[in-house]
PDB file of C-alpha atoms and ligand atoms in Angstrom:
ATOM      1  CA  PRO A 146      14.018  11.185   2.154  1.00  0.00           C
ATOM      2  CA  GLU A 147      10.648  10.006   0.824  1.00  0.00           C
ATOM      3  CA  LEU A 148       8.836  10.841   4.050  1.00  0.00           C
ATOM      4  CA  LEU A 149      10.569  14.219   4.316  1.00  0.00           C
ATOM      5  CA  ALA A 150       9.583  15.004   0.715  1.00  0.00           C
ATOM      6  CA  ALA A 151       5.958  14.146   1.483  1.00  0.00           C
ATOM      7  CA  ALA A 152       5.878  16.422   4.548  1.00  0.00           C
ATOM      8  CA  THR A 153       7.654  19.188   2.635  1.00  0.00           C
ATOM      9  CA  GLU A 154       5.101  19.015  -0.195  1.00  0.00           C
ATOM     10  CA  SER A 155       2.233  19.176   2.303  1.00  0.00           C
ATOM     11  CA  GLN A 156       3.502  22.200   4.201  1.00  0.00           C
ATOM     12  CA  PRO A 157       2.483  24.816   1.564  1.00  0.00           C
ATOM     13  CA  GLN A 158      -1.073  23.434   1.642  1.00  0.00           C
ATOM     14  CA  ALA A 159      -1.501  24.658   5.229  1.00  0.00           C
ATOM     15  CA  TYR A 160      -4.507  26.909   5.899  1.00  0.00           C
ATOM     16  CA  CYS A 161      -3.103  29.187   8.561  1.00  0.00           C
ATOM     17  CA  PRO A 162      -4.163  32.795   7.890  1.00  0.00           C
ATOM     18  CA  TYR A 163      -4.141  33.643  11.622  1.00  0.00           C
ATOM     19  CA  SER A 164      -0.786  32.286  12.764  1.00  0.00           C
ATOM     20  CA  THR A 165       0.849  32.162   9.292  1.00  0.00           C
ATOM     21  CA  TYR A 166       2.738  29.201  10.763  1.00  0.00           C
ATOM     22  CA  ARG A 167       2.702  26.492   8.104  1.00  0.00           C
ATOM     23  CA  VAL A 168       3.020  22.902   9.277  1.00  0.00           C
ATOM     24  CA  GLY A 169       3.263  19.831   7.051  1.00  0.00           C
ATOM     25  CA  ALA A 170       3.278  16.297   8.424  1.00  0.00           C
ATOM     26  CA  ALA A 171       3.879  12.860   6.960  1.00  0.00           C
ATOM     27  CA  ILE A 172       3.392   9.482   8.593  1.00  0.00           C
ATOM     28  CA  ARG A 173       4.812   6.180   7.415  1.00  0.00           C
ATOM     29  CA  THR A 174       2.424   3.406   8.446  1.00  0.00           C
ATOM     30  CA  GLY A 175       2.979  -0.234   9.289  1.00  0.00           C
ATOM     31  CA  SER A 176       1.979  -1.257   5.764  1.00  0.00           C
ATOM     32  CA  GLY A 177       4.496   1.167   4.245  1.00  0.00           C
ATOM     33  CA  ALA A 178       1.932   3.735   3.137  1.00  0.00           C
ATOM     34  CA  ILE A 179       2.683   7.433   3.459  1.00  0.00           C
ATOM     35  CA  ILE A 180      -0.118   9.654   4.756  1.00  0.00           C
ATOM     36  CA  VAL A 181       0.171  13.436   4.788  1.00  0.00           C
ATOM     37  CA  GLY A 182      -1.560  16.422   6.360  1.00  0.00           C
ATOM     38  CA  CYS A 183      -1.261  20.107   7.207  1.00  0.00           C
ATOM     39  CA  ASN A 184      -2.630  22.454   9.846  1.00  0.00           C
ATOM     40  CA  VAL A 185      -6.087  23.916   9.254  1.00  0.00           C
ATOM     41  CA  GLU A 186      -6.996  26.996  11.281  1.00  0.00           C
ATOM     42  CA  ASN A 187     -10.385  28.549  11.921  1.00  0.00           C
ATOM     43  CA  ALA A 188     -11.703  32.053  12.568  1.00  0.00           C
ATOM     44  CA  ALA A 189     -12.912  30.606  15.862  1.00  0.00           C
ATOM     45  CA  TYR A 190      -9.304  30.093  16.916  1.00  0.00           C
ATOM     46  CA  PRO A 191      -9.579  27.104  19.294  1.00  0.00           C
ATOM     47  CA  LEU A 192     -11.131  25.004  16.524  1.00  0.00           C
ATOM     48  CA  GLY A 193      -7.925  24.972  14.505  1.00  0.00           C
ATOM     49  CA  SER A 194      -6.380  21.597  13.835  1.00  0.00           C
ATOM     50  CA  CYS A 195      -2.698  20.670  13.952  1.00  0.00           C
ATOM     51  CA  ALA A 196      -1.035  19.016  10.968  1.00  0.00           C
ATOM     52  CA  GLU A 197      -0.414  15.865  12.988  1.00  0.00           C
ATOM     53  CA  ALA A 198      -4.075  15.598  13.998  1.00  0.00           C
ATOM     54  CA  GLY A 199      -5.306  15.840  10.406  1.00  0.00           C
ATOM     55  CA  THR A 200      -2.722  13.329   9.252  1.00  0.00           C
ATOM     56  CA  ILE A 201      -3.769  10.822  11.887  1.00  0.00           C
ATOM     57  CA  SER A 202      -7.428  11.217  10.927  1.00  0.00           C
ATOM     58  CA  ALA A 203      -6.534  10.517   7.296  1.00  0.00           C
ATOM     59  CA  MET A 204      -4.469   7.517   8.378  1.00  0.00           C
ATOM     60  CA  VAL A 205      -7.344   5.958  10.290  1.00  0.00           C
ATOM     61  CA  LEU A 206      -9.718   6.683   7.419  1.00  0.00           C
ATOM     62  CA  ALA A 207      -7.318   4.807   5.126  1.00  0.00           C
ATOM     63  CA  GLY A 208      -7.632   1.776   7.411  1.00  0.00           C
ATOM     64  CA  GLU A 209      -4.163   2.101   8.915  1.00  0.00           C
ATOM     65  CA  ARG A 210      -3.557   1.693  12.642  1.00  0.00           C
ATOM     66  CA  SER A 211       0.191   1.796  13.149  1.00  0.00           C
ATOM     67  CA  ILE A 212       2.685   4.654  12.941  1.00  0.00           C
ATOM     68  CA  VAL A 213       6.255   3.654  12.082  1.00  0.00           C
ATOM     69  CA  GLU A 214       7.826   7.084  11.489  1.00  0.00           C
ATOM     70  CA  VAL A 215       6.745  10.741  11.538  1.00  0.00           C
ATOM     71  CA  VAL A 216       8.174  13.860   9.879  1.00  0.00           C
ATOM     72  CA  VAL A 217       6.942  17.379  10.686  1.00  0.00           C
ATOM     73  CA  VAL A 218       8.127  20.346   8.574  1.00  0.00           C
ATOM     74  CA  THR A 219       7.930  23.988   9.685  1.00  0.00           C
ATOM     75  CA  ASP A 220       9.467  27.292   8.583  1.00  0.00           C
ATOM     76  CA  GLY A 221      12.194  29.150  10.384  1.00  0.00           C
ATOM     77  CA  ASP A 222      15.209  28.090  12.383  1.00  0.00           C
ATOM     78  CA  ILE A 223      13.565  26.188  15.231  1.00  0.00           C
ATOM     79  CA  PRO A 224      12.178  22.756  14.361  1.00  0.00           C
ATOM     80  CA  GLY A 225       8.464  22.509  15.176  1.00  0.00           C
ATOM     81  CA  THR A 226       8.246  19.683  17.640  1.00  0.00           C
ATOM     82  CA  PRO A 227       4.704  18.283  18.036  1.00  0.00           C
ATOM     83  CA  CYS A 228       2.529  19.993  20.648  1.00  0.00           C
ATOM     84  CA  GLY A 229       1.593  18.084  23.771  1.00  0.00           C
ATOM     85  CA  GLY A 230      -1.811  17.072  22.472  1.00  0.00           C
ATOM     86  CA  CYS A 231      -0.350  15.760  19.222  1.00  0.00           C
ATOM     87  CA  ARG A 232       2.305  13.785  21.100  1.00  0.00           C
ATOM     88  CA  GLN A 233      -0.555  11.930  22.735  1.00  0.00           C
ATOM     89  CA  ARG A 234      -2.341  11.519  19.384  1.00  0.00           C
ATOM     90  CA  ILE A 235       0.780  10.023  17.784  1.00  0.00           C
ATOM     91  CA  ARG A 236       1.413   7.839  20.807  1.00  0.00           C
ATOM     92  CA  GLU A 237      -1.939   6.111  20.375  1.00  0.00           C
ATOM     93  CA  PHE A 238      -0.668   4.423  17.199  1.00  0.00           C
ATOM     94  CA  ALA A 239       3.114   4.412  17.754  1.00  0.00           C
ATOM     95  CA  GLY A 240       5.578   2.426  19.836  1.00  0.00           C
ATOM     96  CA  PRO A 241       8.103   3.817  22.327  1.00  0.00           C
ATOM     97  CA  ASP A 242      10.921   3.604  19.760  1.00  0.00           C
ATOM     98  CA  THR A 243       8.986   5.221  16.905  1.00  0.00           C
ATOM     99  CA  PRO A 244      11.092   8.106  15.536  1.00  0.00           C
ATOM    100  CA  VAL A 245       9.565  11.577  15.182  1.00  0.00           C
ATOM    101  CA  HIS A 246      11.638  14.013  13.119  1.00  0.00           C
ATOM    102  CA  SER A 247      11.004  17.746  13.326  1.00  0.00           C
ATOM    103  CA  VAL A 248      12.582  19.545  10.393  1.00  0.00           C
ATOM    104  CA  ALA A 249      12.892  23.317   9.951  1.00  0.00           C
ATOM    105  CA  THR A 250      13.177  24.703   6.428  1.00  0.00           C
ATOM    106  CA  SER A 251      16.493  26.245   7.568  1.00  0.00           C
ATOM    107  CA  GLY A 252      17.793  22.676   7.779  1.00  0.00           C
ATOM    108  CA  ALA A 253      17.776  22.270  11.567  1.00  0.00           C
ATOM    109  CA  VAL A 254      16.466  18.876  12.691  1.00  0.00           C
ATOM    110  CA  ILE A 255      15.386  17.436  16.022  1.00  0.00           C
ATOM    111  CA  SER A 256      14.817  13.681  15.966  1.00  0.00           C
ATOM    112  CA  MET A 257      13.350  11.991  19.005  1.00  0.00           C
ATOM    113  CA  THR A 258      11.655   8.743  19.834  1.00  0.00           C
ATOM    114  CA  MET A 259       8.069   8.638  20.999  1.00  0.00           C
ATOM    115  CA  ALA A 260       9.249   7.719  24.521  1.00  0.00           C
ATOM    116  CA  GLU A 261      11.534  10.749  24.583  1.00  0.00           C
ATOM    117  CA  LEU A 262       8.714  13.038  23.471  1.00  0.00           C
ATOM    118  CA  LEU A 263       6.238  11.591  25.937  1.00  0.00           C
ATOM    119  CA  PRO A 264       7.860   9.606  28.753  1.00  0.00           C
ATOM    120  CA  HIS A 265       5.805   7.283  30.954  1.00  0.00           C
ATOM    121  CA  SER A 266       2.855   7.946  28.694  1.00  0.00           C
ATOM    122  CA  PHE A 267      -0.683   6.761  29.072  1.00  0.00           C
ATOM    123  CA  GLY A 268      -1.906   4.577  26.228  1.00  0.00           C
ATOM    124  CA  PRO A 269      -4.311   1.937  24.948  1.00  0.00           C
ATOM    125  CA  GLU A 270      -2.692  -0.843  26.997  1.00  0.00           C
ATOM    126  CA  HIS A 271      -3.854   0.875  30.164  1.00  0.00           C
ATOM    127  CA  LEU A 272      -7.443   0.387  29.093  1.00  0.00           C
ATOM    128  CA  LEU A 273      -7.447  -2.817  27.050  1.00  0.00           C
ATOM    129  CA  HIS A 274      -7.474  -6.022  29.029  1.00  0.00           C
ATOM    130  CA  ASN A 275      -5.074  -8.535  27.485  1.00  0.00           C
ATOM    131  CA  ASP A 276      -4.510 -11.219  30.152  1.00  0.00           C
TER     132      ASP A 276
HETATM  133  N1  THU B  53       0.645  23.407  14.895  1.00  0.00           N
HETATM  134  C1  THU B  53       0.695  22.183  14.269  1.00  0.00           C
HETATM  135  O1  THU B  53       0.135  21.985  13.200  1.00  0.00           O
HETATM  136  N2  THU B  53       1.410  21.197  14.886  1.00  0.00           N
HETATM  137  C2  THU B  53       2.077  21.350  16.065  1.00  0.00           C
HETATM  138  O2  THU B  53       2.590  20.387  16.600  1.00  0.00           O
HETATM  139  C3  THU B  53       2.198  22.677  16.674  1.00  0.00           C
HETATM  140  C4  THU B  53       1.256  23.701  16.151  1.00  0.00           C
HETATM  141  C5  THU B  53      -0.140  24.467  14.240  1.00  0.00           C
HETATM  142  C6  THU B  53      -1.393  24.840  14.959  1.00  0.00           C
HETATM  143  C7  THU B  53      -1.600  26.255  14.477  1.00  0.00           C
HETATM  144  O3  THU B  53      -2.291  26.206  13.225  1.00  0.00           O
HETATM  145  C8  THU B  53      -0.203  26.768  14.224  1.00  0.00           C
HETATM  146  O4  THU B  53       0.633  25.627  14.166  1.00  0.00           O
HETATM  147  C9  THU B  53       0.300  27.697  15.298  1.00  0.00           C
HETATM  148  O5  THU B  53       0.165  27.148  16.546  1.00  0.00           O
END
């Protein structure tokens, strides 16, 4: 409920004059902190930033490095599941069982684990040598 409230409060802050598609995101971190974000578009369209991307940047700035739970809030009937790029961004700091909840303002919800969103994913352990 707390994480959903945080994402819901962030959604109206979205700057999305081009798509008019408002996205709010909230991350619960390993320390229990809640970090929020929204999408920020740009007149040069490809430079727009997803809500999840901004939230992760804020999380790292706050000194946090682990994602325990994610909520994304969007308008309409179809829950806004994270785009492919943002699945990879979340995955960097999440575990395979980390829940990601996509909530539409209509009330529809899709909850999936990180591994369901991005199976057989590439991650830090592929690059970091820990033998
Ligand atoms: N968007 C997000 O913020 N998160 C997603 O996972 C999907 C898309 C934003 C990007 C753009 O501002 C708008 O939604 C329409 O694509």
